[in-house]
Short mmCIF file of C-alpha atoms and ligand atoms in Angstrom, two decimals:
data_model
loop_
_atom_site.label_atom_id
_atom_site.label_comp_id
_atom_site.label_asym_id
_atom_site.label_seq_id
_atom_site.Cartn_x
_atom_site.Cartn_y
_atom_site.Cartn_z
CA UNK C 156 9.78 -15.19 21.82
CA UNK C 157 12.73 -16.56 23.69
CA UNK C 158 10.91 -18.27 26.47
CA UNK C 159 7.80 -19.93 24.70
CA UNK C 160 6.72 -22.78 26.95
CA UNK C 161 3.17 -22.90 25.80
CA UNK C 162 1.55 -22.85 29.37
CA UNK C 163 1.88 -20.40 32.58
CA UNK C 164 -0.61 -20.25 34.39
CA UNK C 165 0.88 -16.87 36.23
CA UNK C 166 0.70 -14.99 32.53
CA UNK C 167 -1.96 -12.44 32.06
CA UNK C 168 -5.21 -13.41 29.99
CA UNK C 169 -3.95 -12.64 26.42
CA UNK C 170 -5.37 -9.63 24.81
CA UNK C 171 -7.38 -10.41 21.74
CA UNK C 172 -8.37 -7.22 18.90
CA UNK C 173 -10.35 -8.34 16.31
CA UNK C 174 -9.54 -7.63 12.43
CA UNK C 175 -12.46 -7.10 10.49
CA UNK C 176 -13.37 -7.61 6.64
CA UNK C 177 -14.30 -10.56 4.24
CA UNK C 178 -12.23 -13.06 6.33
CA UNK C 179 -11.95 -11.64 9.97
CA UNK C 180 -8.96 -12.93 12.43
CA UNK C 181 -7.81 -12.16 15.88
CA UNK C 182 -4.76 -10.68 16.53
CA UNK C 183 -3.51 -12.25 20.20
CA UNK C 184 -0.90 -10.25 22.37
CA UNK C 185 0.56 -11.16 25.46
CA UNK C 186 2.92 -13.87 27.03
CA UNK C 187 3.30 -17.84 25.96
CA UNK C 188 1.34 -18.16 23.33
CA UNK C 189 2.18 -21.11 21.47
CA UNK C 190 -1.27 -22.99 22.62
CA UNK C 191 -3.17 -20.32 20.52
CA UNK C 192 -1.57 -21.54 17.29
CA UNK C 193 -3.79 -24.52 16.33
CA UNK C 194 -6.51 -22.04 17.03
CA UNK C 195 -5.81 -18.90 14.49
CA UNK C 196 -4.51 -22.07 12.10
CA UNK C 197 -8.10 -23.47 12.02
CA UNK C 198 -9.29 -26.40 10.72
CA UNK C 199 -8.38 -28.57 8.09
CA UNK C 200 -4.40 -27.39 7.96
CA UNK C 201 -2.44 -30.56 7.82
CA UNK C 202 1.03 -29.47 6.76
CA UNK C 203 2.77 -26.34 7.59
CA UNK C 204 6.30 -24.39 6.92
CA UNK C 205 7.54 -22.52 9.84
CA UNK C 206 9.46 -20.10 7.48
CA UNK C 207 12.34 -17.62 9.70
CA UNK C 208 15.57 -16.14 9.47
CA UNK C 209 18.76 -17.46 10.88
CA UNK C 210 19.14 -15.58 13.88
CA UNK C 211 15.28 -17.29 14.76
CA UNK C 212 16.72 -20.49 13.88
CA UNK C 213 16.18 -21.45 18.34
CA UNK C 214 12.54 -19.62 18.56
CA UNK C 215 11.20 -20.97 15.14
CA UNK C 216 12.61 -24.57 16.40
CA UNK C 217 10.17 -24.04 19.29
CA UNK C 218 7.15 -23.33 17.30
CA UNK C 219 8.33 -26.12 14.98
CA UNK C 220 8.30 -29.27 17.96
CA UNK C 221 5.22 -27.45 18.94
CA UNK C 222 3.14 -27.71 15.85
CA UNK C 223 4.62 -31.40 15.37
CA UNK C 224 3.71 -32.23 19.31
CA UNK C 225 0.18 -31.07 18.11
CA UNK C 226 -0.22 -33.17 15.13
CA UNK C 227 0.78 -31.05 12.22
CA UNK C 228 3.03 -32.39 9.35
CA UNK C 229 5.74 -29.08 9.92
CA UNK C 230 8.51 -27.78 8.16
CA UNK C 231 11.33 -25.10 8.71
CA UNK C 232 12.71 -22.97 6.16
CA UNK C 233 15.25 -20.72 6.87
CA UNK C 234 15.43 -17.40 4.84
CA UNK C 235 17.97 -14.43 4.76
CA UNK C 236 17.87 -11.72 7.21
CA UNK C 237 15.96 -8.79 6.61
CA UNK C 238 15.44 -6.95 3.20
CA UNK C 239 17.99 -9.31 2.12
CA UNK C 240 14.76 -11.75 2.40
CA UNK C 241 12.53 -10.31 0.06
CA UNK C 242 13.72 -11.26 -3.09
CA UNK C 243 11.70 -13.10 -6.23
CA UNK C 244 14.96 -15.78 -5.42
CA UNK C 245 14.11 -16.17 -1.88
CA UNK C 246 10.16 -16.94 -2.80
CA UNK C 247 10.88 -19.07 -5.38
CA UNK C 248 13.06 -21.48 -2.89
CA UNK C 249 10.60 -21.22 -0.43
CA UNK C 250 7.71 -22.43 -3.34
CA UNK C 251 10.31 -25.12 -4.37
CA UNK C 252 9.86 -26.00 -0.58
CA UNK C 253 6.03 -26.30 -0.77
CA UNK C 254 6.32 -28.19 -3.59
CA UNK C 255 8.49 -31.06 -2.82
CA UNK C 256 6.58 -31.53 0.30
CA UNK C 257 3.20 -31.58 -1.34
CA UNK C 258 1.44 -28.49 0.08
CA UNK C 259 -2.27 -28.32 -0.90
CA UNK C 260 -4.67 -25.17 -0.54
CA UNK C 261 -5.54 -26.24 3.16
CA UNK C 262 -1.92 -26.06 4.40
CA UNK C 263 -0.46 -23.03 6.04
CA UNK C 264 2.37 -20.82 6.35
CA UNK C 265 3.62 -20.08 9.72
CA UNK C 266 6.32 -16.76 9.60
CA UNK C 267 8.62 -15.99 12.47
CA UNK C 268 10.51 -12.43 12.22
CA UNK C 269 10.68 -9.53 11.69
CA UNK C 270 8.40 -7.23 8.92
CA UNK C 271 10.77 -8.78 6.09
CA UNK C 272 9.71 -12.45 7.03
CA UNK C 273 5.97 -11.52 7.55
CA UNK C 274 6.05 -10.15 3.87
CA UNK C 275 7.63 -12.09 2.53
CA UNK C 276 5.91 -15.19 4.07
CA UNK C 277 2.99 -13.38 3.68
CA UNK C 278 3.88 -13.06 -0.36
CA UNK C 279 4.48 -16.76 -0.68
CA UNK C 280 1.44 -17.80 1.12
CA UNK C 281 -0.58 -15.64 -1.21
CA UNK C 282 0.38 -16.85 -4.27
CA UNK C 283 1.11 -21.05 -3.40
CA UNK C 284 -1.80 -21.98 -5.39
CA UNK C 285 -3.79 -19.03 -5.60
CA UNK C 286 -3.51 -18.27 -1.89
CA UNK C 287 -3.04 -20.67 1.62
CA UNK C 288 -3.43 -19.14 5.48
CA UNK C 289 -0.84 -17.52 7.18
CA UNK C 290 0.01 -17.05 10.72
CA UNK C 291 2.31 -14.63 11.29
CA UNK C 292 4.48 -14.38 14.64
CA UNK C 293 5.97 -11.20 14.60
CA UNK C 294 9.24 -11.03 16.75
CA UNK C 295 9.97 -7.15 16.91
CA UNK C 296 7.69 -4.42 17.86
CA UNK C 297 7.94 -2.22 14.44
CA UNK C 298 6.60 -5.78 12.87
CA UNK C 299 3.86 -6.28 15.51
CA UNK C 300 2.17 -2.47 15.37
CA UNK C 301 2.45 -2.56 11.30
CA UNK C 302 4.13 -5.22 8.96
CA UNK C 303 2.31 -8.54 10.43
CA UNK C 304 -1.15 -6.36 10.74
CA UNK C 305 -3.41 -5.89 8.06
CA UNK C 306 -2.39 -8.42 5.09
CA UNK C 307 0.71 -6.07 2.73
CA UNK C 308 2.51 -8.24 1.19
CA UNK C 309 5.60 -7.80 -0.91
CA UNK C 310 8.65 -8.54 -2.12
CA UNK C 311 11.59 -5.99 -3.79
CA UNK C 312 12.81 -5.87 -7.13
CA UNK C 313 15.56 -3.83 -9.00
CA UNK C 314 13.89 -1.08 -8.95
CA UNK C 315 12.21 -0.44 -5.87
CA UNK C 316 10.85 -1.77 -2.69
CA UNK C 317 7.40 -3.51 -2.45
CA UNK C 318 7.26 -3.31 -6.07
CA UNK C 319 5.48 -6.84 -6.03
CA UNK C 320 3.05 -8.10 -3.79
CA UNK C 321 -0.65 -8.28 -2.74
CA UNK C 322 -3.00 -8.21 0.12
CA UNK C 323 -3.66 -11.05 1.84
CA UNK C 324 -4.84 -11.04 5.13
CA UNK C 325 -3.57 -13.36 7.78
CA UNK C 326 -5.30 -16.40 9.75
CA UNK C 327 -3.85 -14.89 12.92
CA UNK C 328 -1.36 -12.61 14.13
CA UNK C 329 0.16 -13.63 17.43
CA UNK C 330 2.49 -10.98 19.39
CA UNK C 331 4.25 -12.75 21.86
CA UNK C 332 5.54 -9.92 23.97
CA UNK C 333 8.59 -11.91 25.47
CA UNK C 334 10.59 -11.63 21.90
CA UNK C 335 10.58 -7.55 22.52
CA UNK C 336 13.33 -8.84 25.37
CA UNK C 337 16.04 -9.41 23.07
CA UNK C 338 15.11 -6.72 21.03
CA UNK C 339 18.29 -4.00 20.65
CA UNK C 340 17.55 -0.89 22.01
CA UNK C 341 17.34 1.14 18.85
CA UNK C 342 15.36 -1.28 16.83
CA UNK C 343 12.84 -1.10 19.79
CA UNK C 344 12.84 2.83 20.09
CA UNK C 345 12.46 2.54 15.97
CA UNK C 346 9.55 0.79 16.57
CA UNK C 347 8.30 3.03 18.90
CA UNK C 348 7.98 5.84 16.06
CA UNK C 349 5.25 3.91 14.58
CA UNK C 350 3.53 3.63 17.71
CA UNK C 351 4.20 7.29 17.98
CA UNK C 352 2.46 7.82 14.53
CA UNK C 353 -0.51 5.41 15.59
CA UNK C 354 -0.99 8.06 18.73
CA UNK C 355 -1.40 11.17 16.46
CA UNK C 356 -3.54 10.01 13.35
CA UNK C 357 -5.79 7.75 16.08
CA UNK C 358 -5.41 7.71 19.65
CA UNK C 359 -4.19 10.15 22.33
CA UNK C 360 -3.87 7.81 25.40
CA UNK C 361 -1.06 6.39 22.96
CA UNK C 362 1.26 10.07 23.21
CA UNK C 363 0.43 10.02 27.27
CA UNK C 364 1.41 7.09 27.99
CA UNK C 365 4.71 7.50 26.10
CA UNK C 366 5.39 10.77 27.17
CA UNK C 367 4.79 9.85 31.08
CA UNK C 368 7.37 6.39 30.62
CA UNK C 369 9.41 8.38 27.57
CA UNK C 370 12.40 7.79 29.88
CA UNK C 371 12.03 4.39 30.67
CA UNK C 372 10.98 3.22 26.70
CA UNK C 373 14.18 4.95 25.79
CA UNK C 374 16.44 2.64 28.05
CA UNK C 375 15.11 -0.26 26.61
CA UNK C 376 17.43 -3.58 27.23
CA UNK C 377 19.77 -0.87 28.79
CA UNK C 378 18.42 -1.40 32.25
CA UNK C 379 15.70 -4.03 33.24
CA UNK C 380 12.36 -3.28 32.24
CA UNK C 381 10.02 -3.53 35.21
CA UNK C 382 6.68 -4.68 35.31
CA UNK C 383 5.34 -1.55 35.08
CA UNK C 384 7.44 -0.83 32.26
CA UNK C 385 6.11 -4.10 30.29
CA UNK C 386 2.14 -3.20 31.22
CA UNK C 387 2.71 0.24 29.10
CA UNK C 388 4.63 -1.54 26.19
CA UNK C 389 1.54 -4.38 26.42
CA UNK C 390 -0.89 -1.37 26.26
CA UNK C 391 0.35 0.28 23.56
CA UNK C 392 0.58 -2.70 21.32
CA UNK C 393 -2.42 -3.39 22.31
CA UNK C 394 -3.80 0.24 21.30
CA UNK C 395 -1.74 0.56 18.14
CA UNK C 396 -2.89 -2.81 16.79
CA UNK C 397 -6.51 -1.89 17.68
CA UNK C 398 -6.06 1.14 15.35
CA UNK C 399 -4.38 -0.73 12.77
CA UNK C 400 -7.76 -3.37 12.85
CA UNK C 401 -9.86 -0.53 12.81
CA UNK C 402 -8.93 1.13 9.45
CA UNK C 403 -7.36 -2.28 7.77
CA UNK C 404 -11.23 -3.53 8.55
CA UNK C 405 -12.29 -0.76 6.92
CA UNK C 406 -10.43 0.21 3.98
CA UNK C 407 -7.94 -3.00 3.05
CA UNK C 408 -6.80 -1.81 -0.30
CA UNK C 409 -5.51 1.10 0.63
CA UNK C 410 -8.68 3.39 -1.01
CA UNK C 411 -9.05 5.91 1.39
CA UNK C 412 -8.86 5.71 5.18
CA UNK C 413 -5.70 3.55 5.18
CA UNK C 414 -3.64 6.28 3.88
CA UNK C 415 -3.67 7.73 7.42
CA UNK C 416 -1.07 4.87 7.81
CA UNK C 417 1.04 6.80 6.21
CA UNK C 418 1.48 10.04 8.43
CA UNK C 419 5.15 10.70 8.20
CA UNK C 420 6.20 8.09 5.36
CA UNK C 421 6.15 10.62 2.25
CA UNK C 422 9.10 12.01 3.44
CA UNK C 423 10.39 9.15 5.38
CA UNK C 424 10.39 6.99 2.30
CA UNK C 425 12.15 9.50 0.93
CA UNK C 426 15.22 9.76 3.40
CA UNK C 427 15.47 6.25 3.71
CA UNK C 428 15.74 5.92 -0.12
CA UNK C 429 18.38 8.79 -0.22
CA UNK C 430 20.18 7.33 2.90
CA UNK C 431 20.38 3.97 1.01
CA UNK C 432 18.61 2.05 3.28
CA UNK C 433 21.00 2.68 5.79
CA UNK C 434 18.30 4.04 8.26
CA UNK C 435 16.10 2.39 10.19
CA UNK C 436 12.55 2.91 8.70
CA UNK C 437 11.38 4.26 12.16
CA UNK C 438 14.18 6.92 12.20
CA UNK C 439 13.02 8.31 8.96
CA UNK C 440 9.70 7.90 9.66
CA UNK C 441 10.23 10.28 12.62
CA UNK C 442 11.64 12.87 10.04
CA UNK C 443 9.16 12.59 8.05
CA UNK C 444 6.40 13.14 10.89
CA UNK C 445 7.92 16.03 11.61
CA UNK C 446 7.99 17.73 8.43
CA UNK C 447 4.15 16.94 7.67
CA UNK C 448 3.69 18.22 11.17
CA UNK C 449 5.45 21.69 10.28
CA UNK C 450 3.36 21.59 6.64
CA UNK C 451 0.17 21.52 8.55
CA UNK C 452 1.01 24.18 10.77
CA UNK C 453 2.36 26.18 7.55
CA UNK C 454 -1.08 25.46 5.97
CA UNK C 455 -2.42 27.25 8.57
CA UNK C 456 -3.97 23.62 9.78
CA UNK C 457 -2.21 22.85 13.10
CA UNK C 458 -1.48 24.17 16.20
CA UNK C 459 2.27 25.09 17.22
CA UNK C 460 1.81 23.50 20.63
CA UNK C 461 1.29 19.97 18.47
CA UNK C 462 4.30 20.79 16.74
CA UNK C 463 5.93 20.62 19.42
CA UNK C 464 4.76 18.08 20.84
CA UNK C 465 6.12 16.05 18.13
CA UNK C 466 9.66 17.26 18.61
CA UNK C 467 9.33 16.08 22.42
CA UNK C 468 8.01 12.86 22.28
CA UNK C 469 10.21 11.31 19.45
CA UNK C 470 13.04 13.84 20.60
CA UNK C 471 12.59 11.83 24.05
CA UNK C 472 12.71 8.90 22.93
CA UNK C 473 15.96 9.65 20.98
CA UNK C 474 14.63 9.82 16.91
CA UNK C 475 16.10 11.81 14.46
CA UNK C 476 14.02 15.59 14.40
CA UNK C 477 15.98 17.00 11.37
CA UNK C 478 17.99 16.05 8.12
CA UNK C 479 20.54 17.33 6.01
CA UNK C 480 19.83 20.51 4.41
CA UNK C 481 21.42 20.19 1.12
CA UNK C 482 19.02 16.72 -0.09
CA UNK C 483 15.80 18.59 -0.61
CA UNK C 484 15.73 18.42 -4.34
CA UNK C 485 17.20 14.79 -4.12
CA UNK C 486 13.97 14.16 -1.09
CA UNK C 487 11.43 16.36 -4.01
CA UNK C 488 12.13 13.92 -6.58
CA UNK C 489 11.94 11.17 -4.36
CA UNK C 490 8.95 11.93 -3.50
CA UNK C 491 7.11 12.11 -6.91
CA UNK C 492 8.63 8.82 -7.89
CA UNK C 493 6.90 7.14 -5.01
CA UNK C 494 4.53 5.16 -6.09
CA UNK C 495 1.89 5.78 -3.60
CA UNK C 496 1.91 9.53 -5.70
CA UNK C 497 -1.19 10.18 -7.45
CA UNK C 498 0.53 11.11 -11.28
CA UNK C 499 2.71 13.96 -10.39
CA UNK C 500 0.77 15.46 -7.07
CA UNK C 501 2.37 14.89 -3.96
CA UNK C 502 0.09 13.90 -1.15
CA UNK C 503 0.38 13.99 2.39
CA UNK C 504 -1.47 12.95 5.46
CA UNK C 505 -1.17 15.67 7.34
CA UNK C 506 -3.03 16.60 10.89
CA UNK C 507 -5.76 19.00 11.91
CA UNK C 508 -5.34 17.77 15.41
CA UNK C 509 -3.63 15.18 17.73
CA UNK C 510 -6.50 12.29 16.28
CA UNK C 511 -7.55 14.02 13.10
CA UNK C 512 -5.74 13.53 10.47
CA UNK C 513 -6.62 15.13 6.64
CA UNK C 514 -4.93 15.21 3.17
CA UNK C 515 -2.61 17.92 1.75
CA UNK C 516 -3.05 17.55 -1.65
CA UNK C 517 -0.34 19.08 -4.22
CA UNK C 518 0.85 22.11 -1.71
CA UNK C 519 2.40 24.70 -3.25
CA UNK C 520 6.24 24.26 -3.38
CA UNK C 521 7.09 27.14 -1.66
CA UNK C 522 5.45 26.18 1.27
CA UNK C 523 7.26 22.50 1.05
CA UNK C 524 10.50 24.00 0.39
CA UNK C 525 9.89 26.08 4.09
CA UNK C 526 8.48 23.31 5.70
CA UNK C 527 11.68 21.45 4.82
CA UNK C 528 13.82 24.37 6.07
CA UNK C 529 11.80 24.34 9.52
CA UNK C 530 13.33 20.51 10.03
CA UNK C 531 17.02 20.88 7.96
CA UNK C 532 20.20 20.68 10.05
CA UNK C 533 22.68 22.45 8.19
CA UNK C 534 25.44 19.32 8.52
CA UNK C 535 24.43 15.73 8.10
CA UNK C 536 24.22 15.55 11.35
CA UNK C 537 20.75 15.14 12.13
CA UNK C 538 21.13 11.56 12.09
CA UNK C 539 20.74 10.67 15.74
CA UNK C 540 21.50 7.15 17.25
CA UNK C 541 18.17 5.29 15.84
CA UNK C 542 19.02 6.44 11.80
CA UNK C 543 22.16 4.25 12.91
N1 LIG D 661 2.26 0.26 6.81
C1 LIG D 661 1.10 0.91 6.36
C2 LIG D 661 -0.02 -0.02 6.03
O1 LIG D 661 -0.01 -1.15 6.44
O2 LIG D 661 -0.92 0.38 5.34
#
């Protein structure tokens, strides 16, 4: 959101997908968006924290004179970068904020960031007094498809990521498309693997329209993006948050349908924990969808042709296919650590078809063990730029 003068008149009509369940909001996508806030805020909010990180410190500033310009009481709180964020430490400061400046149950949270912020944020507004609204404004694409979507929130602790948190749905969501500008390049193609995974557990248009501008996603912020360019990345934000709304209106705890969310993140939890969290979550992600794509086939489920098709599309766009050889015991155990195992079975989404995706519950280990050997580069060198 680096240019985010509320009105222009020349800006497309916003896109607006609806997020059902107990306490429905909109989700608003497009360019200049600021005169929405008051809107997804809703009535009664008097005070509200603008909560960021520093390199937001200029956008959040924006939103900041905005909400004051429009009568609100606000307040900016600057947090760390990143994971670095999402820390019992970092909540507590920002509750020590609400506190000294008198937030009540009708005030708001207003997050500006990345996934980190929006959980964080998210986390804080859920448990300041039992639970206040939340706007979130995501600033990167990985955090507009997923984190700000659909009401996860978390922080770490010593022993694992997400370890704390709860679901709390936002007010709003509002994507302001300009922010993807100043996105790098590899963060942006990062995010693009969980647009990628959106495409084959929901929505086929999704893989087309990637695969036809592949070329031209994969330059991103390397050479200008045209118009046409920015009408595909508008679409498919558009088409991976209308997925997201679908099952998150559906299933919001995570009992059944929203597990789909997960094609590819078995595995990819795994690497990144192995890697240190020196990937980026889309690289591993990638891995990982390629492996559950190569168990499916292996159960005799899917198609070699939609194999395939996974290795071209995020091979396109530049994300890591393989990884090394010699971690699959280290990736195994990994695995049945992660707490989204059911007791000691491993499950993964896998797919039947491009759009219909299943479970694979407790496969035999053989038929892991080849599965892995069907995606293992012999040298760690499967890392490809985006892991970087
Ligand atoms: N990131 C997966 C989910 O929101 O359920």
């Amino acid at each position: 959101m680096t240019d985010t003068t509320p009105a222009d008149a020349s800006a497309p009509a916003p896109a607006r997908v609806r997020v059902s369940g107990d306490q429905p909001y909109d989700v608003v996508i497009g360019r200049h968006l600021l005169g929405e806030l008051p809107s997804l805020l809703g009535d009664g909010v008097r005070r509200v924290l603008v909560v960021h990180p520093a390199a937001l410190a200029a956008t959040a500033d924006v939103v900041h004179e905005d909400l004051k310009a429009s009568g609100y009481e606000a307040f900016v709180a600057e947090v760390p970068d990143a994971e670095e964020a999402k820390t019992a430490q970092v909540a507590a400061f920002l509750w020590g904020v609400l506190g000294q400046a008198d937030f009540t149950r009708s005030d708001a949270i207003v997050t500006v960031g990345g996934g980190a912020t929006t959980d964080l944020g998210g986390f804080v507004a859920a448990t300041w007094l039992r639970g206040i609204r939340v706007v979130h404004v995501p600033t990167t694409l990985l955090a507009m498809v997923d984190a700000a979507v659909g009401g996860k929130t978390g922080i770490n602790t010593a022993e694992g990521k997400n370890l704390v948190g709860s679901f709390h749905p936002p007010a709003g969501v509002l994507c302001d498309l300009a922010s993807l500008e100043s996105l790098g390049r590899w963060d942006f193609v990062a995010g693009l693997a969980e647009v990628v995974k959106t495409g084959f557990i929901a929505d086929e248009r999704i893989l087309e329209l990637v695969e036809e501008h592949a070329e031209a996603l994969r330059e991103w912020g390397v050479r200008e993006t045209t118009p046409e360019t920015w009408a595909v990345v508008a679409e498919l934000v558009e088409r991976s948050v209308a997925v997201k709304a679908r099952v998150v209106g559906e299933d919001l705890k995570e009992s059944g349908l929203r597990e789909i969310l997960n094609y590819g993140h078995t595995l990819g939890h795994a690497v990144e924990l192995t890697e240190r969290y020196q990937w980026r979550h889309g690289a591993a992600v990638s891995v990982g969808m390629v492996f559950a794509a190569e168990l499916a086939r292996l159960a005799g489920k899917l198609d070699d042709d939609v194999v395939e098709r996974h290795r071209t599309i995020l091979g396109t766009l530049g994300l890591p296919l393989t990884y090394r050889g010699d971690r699959w015991e280290q990736l195994l155990s990994a695995m049945r650590r992660d707490k989204k195992s059911r007791g000691d079975l491993l499950r993964f989404v896998v797919l039947d078809d491009v759009a219909r995706p299943t479970r694979l519950e407790g496969p035999d280990p053989t038929l892991l063990a080849a599965a892995y050997a069907e995606i293992s580069a012999d040298a760690p060198v499967g890392r490809g730029p985006v892991a970087l």
